[in-house]
Tab-separated table of C-alpha atoms in Angstrom:
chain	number	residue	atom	x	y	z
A	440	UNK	CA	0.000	0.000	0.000
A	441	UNK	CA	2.890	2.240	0.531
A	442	UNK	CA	4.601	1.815	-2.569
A	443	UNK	CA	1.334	2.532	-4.383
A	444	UNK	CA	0.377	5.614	-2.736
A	445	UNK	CA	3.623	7.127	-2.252
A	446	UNK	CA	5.753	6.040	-4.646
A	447	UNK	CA	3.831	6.160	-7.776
A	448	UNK	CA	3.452	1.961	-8.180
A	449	UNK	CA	0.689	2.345	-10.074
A	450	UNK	CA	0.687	-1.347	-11.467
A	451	UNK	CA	0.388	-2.642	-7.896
A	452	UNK	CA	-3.644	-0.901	-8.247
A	453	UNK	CA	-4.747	-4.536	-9.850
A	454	UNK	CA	-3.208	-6.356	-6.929
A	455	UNK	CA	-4.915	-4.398	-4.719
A	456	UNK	CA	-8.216	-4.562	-6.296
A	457	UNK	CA	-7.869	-8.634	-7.187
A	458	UNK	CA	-6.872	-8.665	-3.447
A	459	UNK	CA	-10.726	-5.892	-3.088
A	460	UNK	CA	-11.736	-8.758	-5.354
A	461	UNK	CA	-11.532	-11.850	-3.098
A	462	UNK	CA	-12.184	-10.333	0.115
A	463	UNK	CA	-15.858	-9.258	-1.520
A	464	UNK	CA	-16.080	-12.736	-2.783
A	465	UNK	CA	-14.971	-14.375	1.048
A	466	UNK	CA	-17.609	-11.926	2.464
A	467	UNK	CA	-20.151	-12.842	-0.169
A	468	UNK	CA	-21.035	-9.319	-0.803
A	469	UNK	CA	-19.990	-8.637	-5.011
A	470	UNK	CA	-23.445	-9.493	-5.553
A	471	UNK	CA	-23.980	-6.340	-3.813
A	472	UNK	CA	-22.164	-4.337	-6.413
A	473	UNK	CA	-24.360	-5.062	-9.158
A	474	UNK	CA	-26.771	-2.075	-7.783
A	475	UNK	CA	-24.134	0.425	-7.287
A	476	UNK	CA	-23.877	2.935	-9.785
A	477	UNK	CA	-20.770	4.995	-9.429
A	478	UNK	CA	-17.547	4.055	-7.694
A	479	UNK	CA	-16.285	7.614	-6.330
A	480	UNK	CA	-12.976	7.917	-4.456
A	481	UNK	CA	-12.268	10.304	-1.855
A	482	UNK	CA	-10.656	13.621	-3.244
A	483	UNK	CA	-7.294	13.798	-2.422
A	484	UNK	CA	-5.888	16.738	-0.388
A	485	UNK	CA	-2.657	17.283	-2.537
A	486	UNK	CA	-0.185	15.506	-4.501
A	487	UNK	CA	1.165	12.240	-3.038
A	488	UNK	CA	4.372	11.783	-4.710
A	489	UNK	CA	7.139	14.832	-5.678
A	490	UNK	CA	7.976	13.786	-9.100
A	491	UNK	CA	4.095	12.713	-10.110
A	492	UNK	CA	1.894	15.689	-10.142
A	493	UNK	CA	-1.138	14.098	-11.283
A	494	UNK	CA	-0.968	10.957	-9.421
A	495	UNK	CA	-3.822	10.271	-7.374
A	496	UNK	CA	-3.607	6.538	-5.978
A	497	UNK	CA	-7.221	6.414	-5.253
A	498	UNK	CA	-8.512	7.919	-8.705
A	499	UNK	CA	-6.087	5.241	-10.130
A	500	UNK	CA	-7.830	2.008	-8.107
A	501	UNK	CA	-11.077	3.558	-8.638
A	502	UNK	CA	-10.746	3.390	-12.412
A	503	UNK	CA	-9.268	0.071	-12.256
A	504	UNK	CA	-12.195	-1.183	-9.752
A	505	UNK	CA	-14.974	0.233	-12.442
A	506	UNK	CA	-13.285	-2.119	-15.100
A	507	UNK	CA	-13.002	-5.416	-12.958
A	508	UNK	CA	-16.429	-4.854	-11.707
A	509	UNK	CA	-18.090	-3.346	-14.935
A	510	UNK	CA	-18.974	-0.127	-13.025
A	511	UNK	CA	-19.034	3.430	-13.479
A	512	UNK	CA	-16.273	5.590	-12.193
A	513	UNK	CA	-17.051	9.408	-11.667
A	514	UNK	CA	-13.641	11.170	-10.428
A	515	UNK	CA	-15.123	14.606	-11.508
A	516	UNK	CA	-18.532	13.855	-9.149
A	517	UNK	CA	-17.259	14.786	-5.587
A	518	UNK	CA	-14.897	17.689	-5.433
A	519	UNK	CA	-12.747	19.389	-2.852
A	520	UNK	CA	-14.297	23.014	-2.563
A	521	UNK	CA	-11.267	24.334	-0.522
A	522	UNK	CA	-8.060	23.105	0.436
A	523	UNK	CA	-7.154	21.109	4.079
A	524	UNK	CA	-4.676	20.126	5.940
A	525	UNK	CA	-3.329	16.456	5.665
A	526	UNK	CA	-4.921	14.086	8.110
A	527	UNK	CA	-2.077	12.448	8.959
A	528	UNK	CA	-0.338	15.451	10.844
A	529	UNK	CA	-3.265	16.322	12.690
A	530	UNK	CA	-3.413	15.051	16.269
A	531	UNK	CA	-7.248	15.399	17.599
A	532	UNK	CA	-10.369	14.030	16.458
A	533	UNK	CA	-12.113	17.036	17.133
A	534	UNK	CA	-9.294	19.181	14.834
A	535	UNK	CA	-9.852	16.474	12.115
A	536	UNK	CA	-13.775	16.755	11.893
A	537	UNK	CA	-13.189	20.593	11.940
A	538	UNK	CA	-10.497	20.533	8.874
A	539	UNK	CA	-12.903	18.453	6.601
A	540	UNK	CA	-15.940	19.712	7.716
A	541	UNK	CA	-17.794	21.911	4.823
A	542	UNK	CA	-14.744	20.591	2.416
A	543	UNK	CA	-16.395	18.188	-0.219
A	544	UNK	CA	-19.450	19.342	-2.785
A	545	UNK	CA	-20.877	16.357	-5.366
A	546	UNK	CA	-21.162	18.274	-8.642
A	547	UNK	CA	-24.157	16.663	-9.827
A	548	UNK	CA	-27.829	15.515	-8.656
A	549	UNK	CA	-27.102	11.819	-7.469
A	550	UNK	CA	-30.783	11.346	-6.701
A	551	UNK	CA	-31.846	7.636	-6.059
A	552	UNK	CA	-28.266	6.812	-7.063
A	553	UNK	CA	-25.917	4.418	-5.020
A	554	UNK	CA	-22.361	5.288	-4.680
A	555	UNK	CA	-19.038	2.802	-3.412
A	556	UNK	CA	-16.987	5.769	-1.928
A	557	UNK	CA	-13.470	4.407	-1.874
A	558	UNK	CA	-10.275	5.681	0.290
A	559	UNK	CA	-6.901	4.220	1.093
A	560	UNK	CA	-7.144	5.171	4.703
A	561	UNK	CA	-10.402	5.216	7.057
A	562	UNK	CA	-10.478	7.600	10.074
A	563	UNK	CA	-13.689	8.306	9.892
A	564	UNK	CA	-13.785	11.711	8.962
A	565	UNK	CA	-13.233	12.836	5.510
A	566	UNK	CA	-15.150	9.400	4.468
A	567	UNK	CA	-17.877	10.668	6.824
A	568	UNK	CA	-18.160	14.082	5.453
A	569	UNK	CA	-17.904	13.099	2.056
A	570	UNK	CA	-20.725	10.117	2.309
A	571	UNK	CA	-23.064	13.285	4.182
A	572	UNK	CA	-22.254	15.399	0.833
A	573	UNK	CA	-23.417	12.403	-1.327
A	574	UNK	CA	-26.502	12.148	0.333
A	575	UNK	CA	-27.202	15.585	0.793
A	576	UNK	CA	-27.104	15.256	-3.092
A	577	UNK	CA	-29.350	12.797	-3.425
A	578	UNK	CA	-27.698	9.208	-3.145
A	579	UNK	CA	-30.350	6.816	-1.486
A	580	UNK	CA	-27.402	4.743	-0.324
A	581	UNK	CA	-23.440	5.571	0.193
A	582	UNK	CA	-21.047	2.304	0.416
A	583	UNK	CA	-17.427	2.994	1.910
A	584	UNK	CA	-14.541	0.628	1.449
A	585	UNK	CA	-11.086	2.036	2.705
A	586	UNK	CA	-8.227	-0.156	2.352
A	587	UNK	CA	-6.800	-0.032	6.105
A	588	UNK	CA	-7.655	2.097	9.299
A	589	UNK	CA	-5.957	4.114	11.748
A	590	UNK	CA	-5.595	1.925	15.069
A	591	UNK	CA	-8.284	4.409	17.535
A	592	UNK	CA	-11.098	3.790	14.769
């Protein structure tokens, strides 16, 4: 996971979603993809990698996860309307709900639609806020999958 956010290791996306892949298929919930119709990932809050400008790992997997699961992928739908600070360096949960909070917009009427709202990393917060801007669009139904989670969560 590292290597593919971080280091631009953008081949190791069909790993990770063949990996998605099995664990749906263990849990016997793919069958529960066949309603979804858009696979969203979590805007990012900056470039990940120095000498990649446009690389964003989770735009990459979501693209890939629309292809192995015959989906639509909307990167443009949910959008960052101002910048925050990285997660990762902030200490409190309150201070985290209060960076994110008011910082996602969908772009379009999602009404009746159901979204998979994908992250690499699930503290709650910006997943939160982003699933309560989906709705408050119109999605009757907001699916998260994150690829890990911090420890306290």
């Amino acid at each position: 996971l590292y290597l593919f956010k971080n280091c631009s290791q953008k081949g190791l996306a069909y790993d990770i979603v063949e990996q998605i892949k099995d664990f749906l298929n263990s849990e016997d919930k793919l069958r529960e993809f066949s309603d979804i119709d858009y696979i969203i990932p979590v805007p990012e809050e900056g470039r990940r990698n120095r000498s990649d400008k446009t690389y964003s790992p989770m735009s990459v997997l979501s693209e890939i996860m629309t292809k192995t699961f015959g989906l639509k992928s909307a990167l443009d739908i949910l959008m960052k309307t101002r910048e925050t600070l990285s997660q990762k360096d902030i200490k409190t949960r309150k201070q985290k709900i209060r960076n994110v909070l008011g910082a996602f917009a969908a772009q379009i009427d999602l009404k009746d639609k159901k979204i998979l709202l994908v992250d690499d990393l699930y503290d709650s917060d910006a997943m939160n806020e982003c699933s309560q801007m989906l709705k408050q669009a119109g999605a009757s139904k907001v699916y998260a999958l994150a690829l890990t989670k911090t420890t306290y969560v």
